[in-house]
Coordinates of C-alpha atoms in Angstrom, one line a residue:
M17 CA 84.0 86.9 -59.6
S18 CA 84.0 83.2 -58.4
N19 CA 87.8 83.4 -58.0
N20 CA 87.4 86.4 -55.7
V21 CA 84.8 84.5 -53.6
N22 CA 86.8 81.4 -53.2
K23 CA 90.1 83.1 -52.6
K24 CA 91.7 81.6 -49.5
S25 CA 93.6 83.7 -47.0
N26 CA 97.0 83.0 -45.7
P27 CA 96.8 82.0 -41.9
L28 CA 100.1 83.5 -41.1
F29 CA 99.1 86.8 -42.6
E30 CA 95.8 86.6 -40.7
I31 CA 97.7 86.2 -37.4
L32 CA 100.1 89.1 -38.3
F33 CA 97.3 91.5 -39.3
N34 CA 94.8 90.6 -36.7
V35 CA 96.9 89.9 -33.6
V36 CA 100.5 91.1 -34.0
L37 CA 100.0 94.4 -35.6
P38 CA 97.1 95.6 -33.4
S39 CA 99.1 94.5 -30.2
F40 CA 102.1 96.4 -31.5
I41 CA 100.0 99.6 -32.0
L42 CA 98.4 99.2 -28.5
M43 CA 101.8 98.8 -26.8
K44 CA 103.9 101.3 -28.7
F45 CA 101.4 104.1 -29.3
S46 CA 99.0 104.2 -26.2
G47 CA 101.2 106.9 -24.5
D48 CA 99.9 110.5 -24.4
E49 CA 102.7 111.7 -26.7
H50 CA 101.3 109.4 -29.5
L51 CA 97.7 108.4 -29.9
G52 CA 96.8 108.0 -26.2
T53 CA 95.2 105.1 -24.6
V54 CA 91.7 105.4 -26.1
W55 CA 92.5 106.2 -29.6
A56 CA 95.4 103.5 -29.5
L57 CA 92.7 101.0 -28.6
I58 CA 90.3 102.2 -31.3
V59 CA 93.0 102.1 -34.1
A60 CA 94.2 98.6 -32.9
L61 CA 90.6 97.3 -32.8
A62 CA 90.0 98.6 -36.4
F63 CA 92.4 96.0 -37.9
P64 CA 90.6 92.8 -36.8
V65 CA 87.2 94.5 -37.2
A66 CA 88.0 95.5 -40.8
Y67 CA 89.5 92.2 -41.7
G68 CA 86.7 90.2 -40.2
G69 CA 84.1 92.4 -41.8
L70 CA 85.6 92.1 -45.3
E71 CA 86.0 88.3 -44.8
L72 CA 82.2 88.1 -43.8
I73 CA 81.2 90.2 -46.8
R74 CA 83.5 88.5 -49.4
N75 CA 83.3 84.9 -48.4
K76 CA 80.2 84.9 -46.2
K77 CA 82.1 83.4 -43.3
F78 CA 83.2 84.2 -39.8
N79 CA 86.9 84.6 -39.4
L80 CA 88.1 83.0 -36.1
I81 CA 91.6 84.6 -36.2
A82 CA 90.1 88.1 -36.6
A83 CA 87.7 87.4 -33.6
L84 CA 90.6 86.2 -31.5
G85 CA 92.7 89.3 -32.4
F86 CA 89.7 91.5 -31.6
V87 CA 89.3 89.9 -28.1
S88 CA 93.2 90.1 -27.5
V89 CA 93.3 93.7 -28.3
L90 CA 90.1 94.6 -26.4
L91 CA 91.3 92.8 -23.3
T92 CA 94.8 94.4 -23.4
G93 CA 93.4 97.8 -23.9
G94 CA 90.5 97.3 -21.4
I95 CA 93.1 96.2 -18.8
G96 CA 94.9 99.7 -19.3
L97 CA 91.7 101.8 -19.5
L98 CA 90.1 100.2 -16.4
E99 CA 93.5 100.0 -14.6
L100 CA 93.0 96.5 -13.5
D101 CA 95.4 94.3 -11.6
T102 CA 98.4 93.2 -13.7
Q103 CA 97.5 89.6 -13.0
W104 CA 94.7 89.9 -15.6
L105 CA 97.3 90.9 -18.3
A106 CA 99.2 87.7 -17.4
L107 CA 96.0 85.7 -17.8
K108 CA 95.1 87.5 -21.1
E109 CA 98.6 86.9 -22.5
A110 CA 98.2 83.1 -21.8
L111 CA 94.5 83.0 -23.0
I112 CA 95.0 83.9 -26.7
P113 CA 97.6 81.4 -27.7
G114 CA 95.9 78.9 -25.3
L115 CA 92.6 79.4 -27.3
I116 CA 94.4 79.0 -30.6
G117 CA 96.0 75.9 -29.3
I118 CA 92.6 74.5 -28.3
V119 CA 91.2 75.4 -31.8
V120 CA 94.2 73.6 -33.4
L121 CA 93.7 70.5 -31.2
G122 CA 89.9 70.5 -31.9
S123 CA 90.6 70.6 -35.6
T124 CA 92.2 67.2 -35.3
F125 CA 88.9 65.7 -34.8
T126 CA 87.4 67.3 -37.9
R127 CA 87.6 66.4 -41.5
T128 CA 90.3 69.0 -42.2
P129 CA 93.0 69.4 -39.4
L130 CA 94.5 72.9 -39.4
M131 CA 98.0 71.6 -40.4
Q132 CA 96.4 70.0 -43.3
K133 CA 95.1 73.4 -44.5
L134 CA 98.5 75.0 -43.7
I135 CA 100.7 72.4 -45.4
F136 CA 98.8 70.0 -47.5
N137 CA 97.4 72.4 -50.2
E138 CA 98.0 73.4 -53.8
T139 CA 99.8 76.6 -52.8
I140 CA 102.7 74.9 -51.3
L141 CA 102.8 71.2 -52.5
N142 CA 102.3 69.4 -55.8
M143 CA 99.2 67.8 -54.5
A144 CA 98.2 65.9 -57.6
L145 CA 101.6 64.0 -57.8
I146 CA 101.8 63.4 -54.0
K147 CA 98.3 62.0 -53.8
Q148 CA 99.0 59.7 -56.8
K149 CA 102.2 58.4 -55.3
L150 CA 100.6 57.9 -51.9
A151 CA 97.8 55.9 -53.6
Q152 CA 100.3 53.7 -55.6
S153 CA 102.3 53.0 -52.4
G154 CA 99.3 52.3 -50.2
N155 CA 100.4 55.0 -47.8
E156 CA 97.3 57.2 -47.8
Q157 CA 96.2 56.2 -44.3
A158 CA 99.8 56.3 -43.0
F159 CA 100.1 59.9 -44.3
Q160 CA 96.8 60.9 -42.7
R161 CA 98.2 59.7 -39.4
C162 CA 101.3 61.8 -40.1
L163 CA 99.1 64.9 -40.5
M164 CA 97.3 64.0 -37.2
N165 CA 100.6 63.8 -35.3
S166 CA 101.8 67.1 -36.9
N167 CA 98.5 68.7 -35.7
Y168 CA 99.1 67.6 -32.1
L169 CA 102.7 68.9 -32.3
F170 CA 101.3 72.2 -33.8
A171 CA 98.9 72.5 -30.9
S172 CA 101.7 71.9 -28.4
T173 CA 103.6 75.0 -29.8
F174 CA 100.7 77.1 -28.7
A175 CA 100.5 75.4 -25.2
F176 CA 104.3 76.3 -24.9
S177 CA 103.5 79.9 -26.0
S178 CA 100.6 80.2 -23.5
A179 CA 102.7 79.0 -20.6
M180 CA 105.7 81.2 -21.5
N181 CA 103.5 84.3 -22.0
Y182 CA 102.0 83.9 -18.6
I183 CA 105.4 83.5 -16.8
L184 CA 107.0 86.3 -18.8
A185 CA 104.0 88.8 -18.2
T186 CA 103.9 88.0 -14.4
Y187 CA 107.7 88.5 -14.2
I188 CA 107.9 91.7 -16.4
V189 CA 104.6 93.7 -16.0
T190 CA 104.4 94.8 -12.4
S191 CA 103.4 98.4 -12.5
P192 CA 99.8 99.5 -12.1
A193 CA 97.8 99.5 -15.3
G194 CA 97.2 102.9 -16.9
T195 CA 100.6 104.3 -15.9
A196 CA 103.5 105.2 -18.2
A197 CA 105.6 102.4 -16.4
F198 CA 102.9 99.9 -17.4
N199 CA 103.1 100.9 -21.1
E200 CA 106.9 100.7 -21.0
E201 CA 106.7 97.3 -19.5
L202 CA 104.3 96.1 -22.1
G203 CA 106.9 97.2 -24.7
K204 CA 109.6 95.3 -22.8
L205 CA 107.2 92.2 -22.7
T206 CA 106.9 92.4 -26.5
L207 CA 110.7 92.7 -26.9
Y208 CA 111.5 89.8 -24.7
S209 CA 108.8 87.6 -26.1
Y210 CA 110.7 87.3 -29.3
P211 CA 113.8 85.5 -28.1
V212 CA 112.0 83.8 -25.2
I213 CA 108.8 82.7 -27.1
A214 CA 108.7 83.6 -30.7
I215 CA 112.1 82.1 -31.8
P216 CA 111.6 78.8 -30.0
S217 CA 108.1 78.6 -31.4
I218 CA 109.3 79.2 -34.9
L219 CA 112.0 76.5 -34.6
M220 CA 109.4 74.1 -33.3
M221 CA 107.3 75.0 -36.4
F222 CA 110.2 74.3 -38.7
G223 CA 110.6 71.0 -36.9
I224 CA 107.0 70.1 -37.7
F225 CA 107.5 71.1 -41.4
Y226 CA 110.6 69.1 -41.5
Y227 CA 108.9 66.1 -40.1
V228 CA 106.0 66.3 -42.6
W229 CA 108.5 66.8 -45.6
R230 CA 110.5 63.7 -44.5
Q231 CA 107.4 61.6 -44.2
I232 CA 106.2 62.7 -47.7
R233 CA 109.6 61.8 -49.2
T234 CA 109.6 58.5 -47.4
M235 CA 106.1 57.6 -48.3
T236 CA 106.2 58.8 -51.9
E237 CA 109.9 58.4 -52.9
L238 CA 109.7 61.8 -54.5
E239 CA 112.5 64.3 -54.6
T240 CA 112.3 67.7 -52.9
E241 CA 111.8 69.6 -56.2
Q242 CA 108.9 67.1 -57.2
I243 CA 107.1 67.6 -53.8
F244 CA 106.9 71.4 -53.7
H245 CA 104.7 73.4 -56.1
H246 CA 106.7 75.7 -58.4
N247 CA 105.2 78.8 -59.9
N248 CA 106.8 80.0 -63.1

């Protein structure tokens, strides 16, 4: 029972389930030939609502990613339903990664920066050995600074995503909200966001992981196979 309560969620899965998947449903199935605007919004909202509700019941805590996903989907669907100016869509596209970036940046000033939760945990790394080696070499404070720097870099990836989302949405989505052309342009926005935003962001993330891995190797003198946690 306690294992169930203390089970930690994967942040990448949370973003996929609460943000990416609902947005995909809203953009691809809101046409009259599929779910329609209203039902597409309801189905899309069901994902973050269900996830956030289960998290609240199971772990007795509020899930920020689910809340951001809910707001993102609600805003996108609301813009289509209310037929608002497309400038609001561009602002919304910039808002969500911008808010996540602010949360990441803000976590730098807490006891557990987000990058520490993402990387420096038992699921990925051989924590006991790494901490032992850091203590032996006197590099504990230096490694904390490394994690702080990685958190700043992580926040910068969302700042990049926010700016590019705004530029791309302004350039691509020009048709009135609530029209078939608007939904088509939303799909095009999603398609173009992969090579223009997602791939560079992923490469930036790999760069951050590489930076942390190199720092661990340098500060602990451990080999790669000793650093990463192996599940047999």
